[in-house]
């Protein structure tokens, strides 16, 4: 569809927006692929439930299972404008841009050598996932448990067990923290990410 000629008011509104603008509206529809927002200051969309759209990654910094874990239909929201989708003629929005980033907060308050206690969350094909709290999870690769190759390294670990780790490096661009076990601990060189 040629949105510019078919809906000039909508096109003009979207072109007037600037990255970083704060837009308010009402959650109009929730789909498995994202959330439509009817913006207060914008025109209606001729084919979609709202001119604003929140993609799944822009809903929250925290892990969630379905969009309704974060928002509900009819809810008022304020979002940051992050771009103009010219194919669908919609304003791409971010809810999480207006919230503090827990990973950044973790990096700001954490120093190399700092010890943490984490809880074994689950075992995945490449290692053991450890919850350090506040949405920060670490991965202890199987090959690093006890500092030796392991045939069945999870035999000693149980979901819910607390273990100690030490921060070895924080990689902000990749949103990862490298961990090692304390000198007296039994785990070494873990990777942490959100």
Short mmCIF file of C-alpha atoms in Angstrom, two decimals:
data_model
loop_
_atom_site.label_atom_id
_atom_site.label_comp_id
_atom_site.label_asym_id
_atom_site.label_seq_id
_atom_site.Cartn_x
_atom_site.Cartn_y
_atom_site.Cartn_z
CA UNK A 1 0.00 0.00 0.00
CA UNK A 2 1.23 3.51 -0.79
CA UNK A 3 0.68 4.99 2.67
CA UNK A 4 1.88 8.43 1.63
CA UNK A 5 -0.98 8.90 -0.84
CA UNK A 6 -3.57 6.60 0.81
CA UNK A 7 -3.25 8.09 4.30
CA UNK A 8 -1.42 11.43 4.11
CA UNK A 9 -2.45 12.47 7.65
CA UNK A 10 -0.96 9.29 9.10
CA UNK A 11 2.21 9.64 7.00
CA UNK A 12 2.66 13.30 8.06
CA UNK A 13 2.21 12.37 11.72
CA UNK A 14 4.81 9.60 11.54
CA UNK A 15 7.28 11.82 9.67
CA UNK A 16 6.94 14.47 12.39
CA UNK A 17 8.23 12.10 15.09
CA UNK A 18 11.86 12.09 16.27
CA UNK A 19 13.80 9.25 17.85
CA UNK A 20 13.55 9.66 21.62
CA UNK A 21 10.12 11.36 21.60
CA UNK A 22 7.91 10.14 24.45
CA UNK A 23 4.46 9.07 23.22
CA UNK A 24 1.47 8.05 25.32
CA UNK A 25 -1.49 5.93 24.42
CA UNK A 26 -3.63 2.93 25.21
CA UNK A 27 -2.82 -0.71 24.53
CA UNK A 28 -5.25 -1.50 21.70
CA UNK A 29 -4.37 -5.15 20.94
CA UNK A 30 -1.94 -7.78 22.17
CA UNK A 31 -0.62 -10.36 19.73
CA UNK A 32 2.02 -13.06 20.16
CA UNK A 33 4.38 -10.99 17.96
CA UNK A 34 3.85 -7.64 19.69
CA UNK A 35 1.53 -4.99 21.06
CA UNK A 36 -0.44 -2.32 19.19
CA UNK A 37 -0.86 1.06 20.88
CA UNK A 38 -3.49 3.67 19.97
CA UNK A 39 -1.51 6.87 20.39
CA UNK A 40 -3.13 9.89 22.05
CA UNK A 41 -1.76 12.48 19.62
CA UNK A 42 -1.81 10.47 16.42
CA UNK A 43 -4.48 9.61 13.87
CA UNK A 44 -6.05 6.19 13.74
CA UNK A 45 -4.50 3.54 11.54
CA UNK A 46 -6.69 2.45 8.60
CA UNK A 47 -5.84 -1.27 8.90
CA UNK A 48 -4.13 -1.89 12.27
CA UNK A 49 -5.48 -1.61 15.83
CA UNK A 50 -3.07 1.25 16.59
CA UNK A 51 -0.43 3.49 15.02
CA UNK A 52 2.10 2.55 17.70
CA UNK A 53 3.74 -0.88 17.83
CA UNK A 54 5.83 -2.50 20.59
CA UNK A 55 7.88 -5.46 19.37
CA UNK A 56 8.44 -8.24 21.92
CA UNK A 57 12.09 -7.26 22.67
CA UNK A 58 10.98 -3.68 23.48
CA UNK A 59 8.42 -4.62 26.15
CA UNK A 60 10.75 -5.20 29.10
CA UNK A 61 14.31 -5.78 30.23
CA UNK A 62 13.02 -8.69 32.33
CA UNK A 63 12.31 -12.17 31.05
CA UNK A 64 8.64 -12.92 30.42
CA UNK A 65 6.65 -15.69 28.78
CA UNK A 66 3.88 -13.80 26.97
CA UNK A 67 3.22 -10.09 26.31
CA UNK A 68 0.31 -10.13 28.79
CA UNK A 69 2.91 -10.68 31.53
CA UNK A 70 3.95 -7.05 30.83
CA UNK A 71 0.87 -5.18 29.56
CA UNK A 72 -2.88 -5.67 29.30
CA UNK A 73 -5.45 -4.44 26.78
CA UNK A 74 -6.77 -1.00 27.73
CA UNK A 75 -3.70 -0.14 29.81
CA UNK A 76 -2.27 3.38 29.50
CA UNK A 77 1.41 3.39 28.51
CA UNK A 78 4.16 5.90 27.82
CA UNK A 79 6.81 4.75 25.36
CA UNK A 80 9.88 6.06 23.59
CA UNK A 81 9.68 6.44 19.80
CA UNK A 82 12.51 4.39 18.26
CA UNK A 83 11.65 4.46 14.56
CA UNK A 84 9.18 4.83 11.70
CA UNK A 85 8.16 1.59 10.00
CA UNK A 86 7.43 2.80 6.46
CA UNK A 87 6.12 -0.60 5.28
CA UNK A 88 3.33 -0.80 7.87
CA UNK A 89 3.04 2.95 8.53
CA UNK A 90 3.47 2.58 12.26
CA UNK A 91 5.54 4.14 15.03
CA UNK A 92 7.93 1.60 16.52
CA UNK A 93 7.98 2.07 20.28
CA UNK A 94 9.90 0.90 23.34
CA UNK A 95 8.55 0.50 26.86
CA UNK A 96 11.86 -0.73 28.23
CA UNK A 97 13.72 2.40 27.05
CA UNK A 98 11.93 4.32 29.81
CA UNK A 99 12.92 1.82 32.52
CA UNK A 100 16.30 1.35 34.19
CA UNK A 101 18.38 -1.39 32.57
CA UNK A 102 19.08 -4.04 35.26
CA UNK A 103 22.20 -5.19 33.44
CA UNK A 104 23.63 -1.65 33.42
CA UNK A 105 22.73 -1.31 37.12
CA UNK A 106 24.52 -4.62 37.81
CA UNK A 107 27.60 -3.42 35.89
CA UNK A 108 27.58 -0.05 37.71
CA UNK A 109 27.53 -1.62 41.18
CA UNK A 110 29.81 -4.59 40.49
CA UNK A 111 33.62 -4.75 40.41
CA UNK A 112 35.97 -7.43 39.14
CA UNK A 113 36.74 -9.78 42.00
CA UNK A 114 33.37 -9.28 43.68
CA UNK A 115 31.82 -12.52 44.95
CA UNK A 116 28.17 -13.42 44.45
CA UNK A 117 25.97 -16.26 45.54
CA UNK A 118 23.66 -17.59 42.87
CA UNK A 119 21.00 -20.25 42.62
CA UNK A 120 21.09 -23.09 40.12
CA UNK A 121 18.14 -22.29 37.83
CA UNK A 122 18.33 -25.20 35.37
CA UNK A 123 20.59 -27.41 33.33
CA UNK A 124 20.81 -26.63 29.61
CA UNK A 125 22.74 -28.48 26.86
CA UNK A 126 25.92 -26.44 27.33
CA UNK A 127 26.00 -26.01 31.09
CA UNK A 128 24.26 -24.88 34.22
CA UNK A 129 22.21 -21.67 34.31
CA UNK A 130 22.65 -19.72 37.54
CA UNK A 131 20.30 -16.95 38.76
CA UNK A 132 22.23 -14.06 40.33
CA UNK A 133 19.06 -12.05 40.99
CA UNK A 134 17.44 -9.01 39.37
CA UNK A 135 17.11 -10.74 36.00
CA UNK A 136 20.84 -11.51 35.68
CA UNK A 137 21.64 -15.14 34.83
CA UNK A 138 24.99 -16.86 34.53
CA UNK A 139 26.04 -19.89 32.58
CA UNK A 140 28.63 -22.24 33.97
CA UNK A 141 29.84 -24.26 30.96
CA UNK A 142 30.09 -27.99 31.64
CA UNK A 143 33.78 -28.04 30.70
CA UNK A 144 34.55 -25.53 33.44
CA UNK A 145 32.84 -27.18 36.37
CA UNK A 146 35.52 -28.12 38.90
CA UNK A 147 38.09 -26.95 36.32
CA UNK A 148 38.08 -30.30 34.58
CA UNK A 149 36.31 -31.95 31.66
CA UNK A 150 33.24 -33.69 33.02
CA UNK A 151 31.35 -36.69 31.73
CA UNK A 152 28.31 -35.97 33.88
CA UNK A 153 29.03 -32.66 35.62
CA UNK A 154 25.49 -32.09 36.86
CA UNK A 155 25.46 -35.13 39.12
CA UNK A 156 26.54 -32.87 42.01
CA UNK A 157 24.16 -30.00 41.23
CA UNK A 158 20.48 -29.59 42.04
CA UNK A 159 18.02 -26.95 40.92
CA UNK A 160 17.70 -24.48 43.79
CA UNK A 161 21.23 -25.12 45.11
CA UNK A 162 23.26 -22.02 46.00
CA UNK A 163 26.77 -21.70 44.61
CA UNK A 164 29.48 -19.02 44.88
CA UNK A 165 31.00 -17.20 41.88
CA UNK A 166 33.41 -14.29 41.44
CA UNK A 167 33.18 -11.60 38.72
CA UNK A 168 36.19 -11.85 36.38
CA UNK A 169 35.10 -9.42 33.60
CA UNK A 170 32.06 -7.35 32.60
CA UNK A 171 31.39 -7.04 28.85
CA UNK A 172 28.80 -4.25 28.49
CA UNK A 173 28.46 -4.26 24.67
CA UNK A 174 27.65 -7.99 24.61
CA UNK A 175 25.75 -7.80 27.93
CA UNK A 176 27.80 -10.55 29.51
CA UNK A 177 29.75 -10.96 32.69
CA UNK A 178 32.47 -13.58 32.97
CA UNK A 179 32.72 -15.32 36.31
CA UNK A 180 35.10 -17.66 38.02
CA UNK A 181 34.69 -19.74 41.12
CA UNK A 182 36.15 -18.50 44.40
CA UNK A 183 39.55 -19.99 45.26
CA UNK A 184 37.88 -22.31 47.71
CA UNK A 185 34.84 -22.95 45.47
CA UNK A 186 34.13 -25.78 43.10
CA UNK A 187 33.11 -23.85 39.94
CA UNK A 188 35.24 -21.85 37.52
CA UNK A 189 34.90 -19.51 34.51
CA UNK A 190 31.17 -19.01 34.12
CA UNK A 191 29.46 -16.70 31.63
CA UNK A 192 26.63 -14.47 32.76
CA UNK A 193 24.06 -12.72 30.57
CA UNK A 194 20.52 -11.38 30.60
#
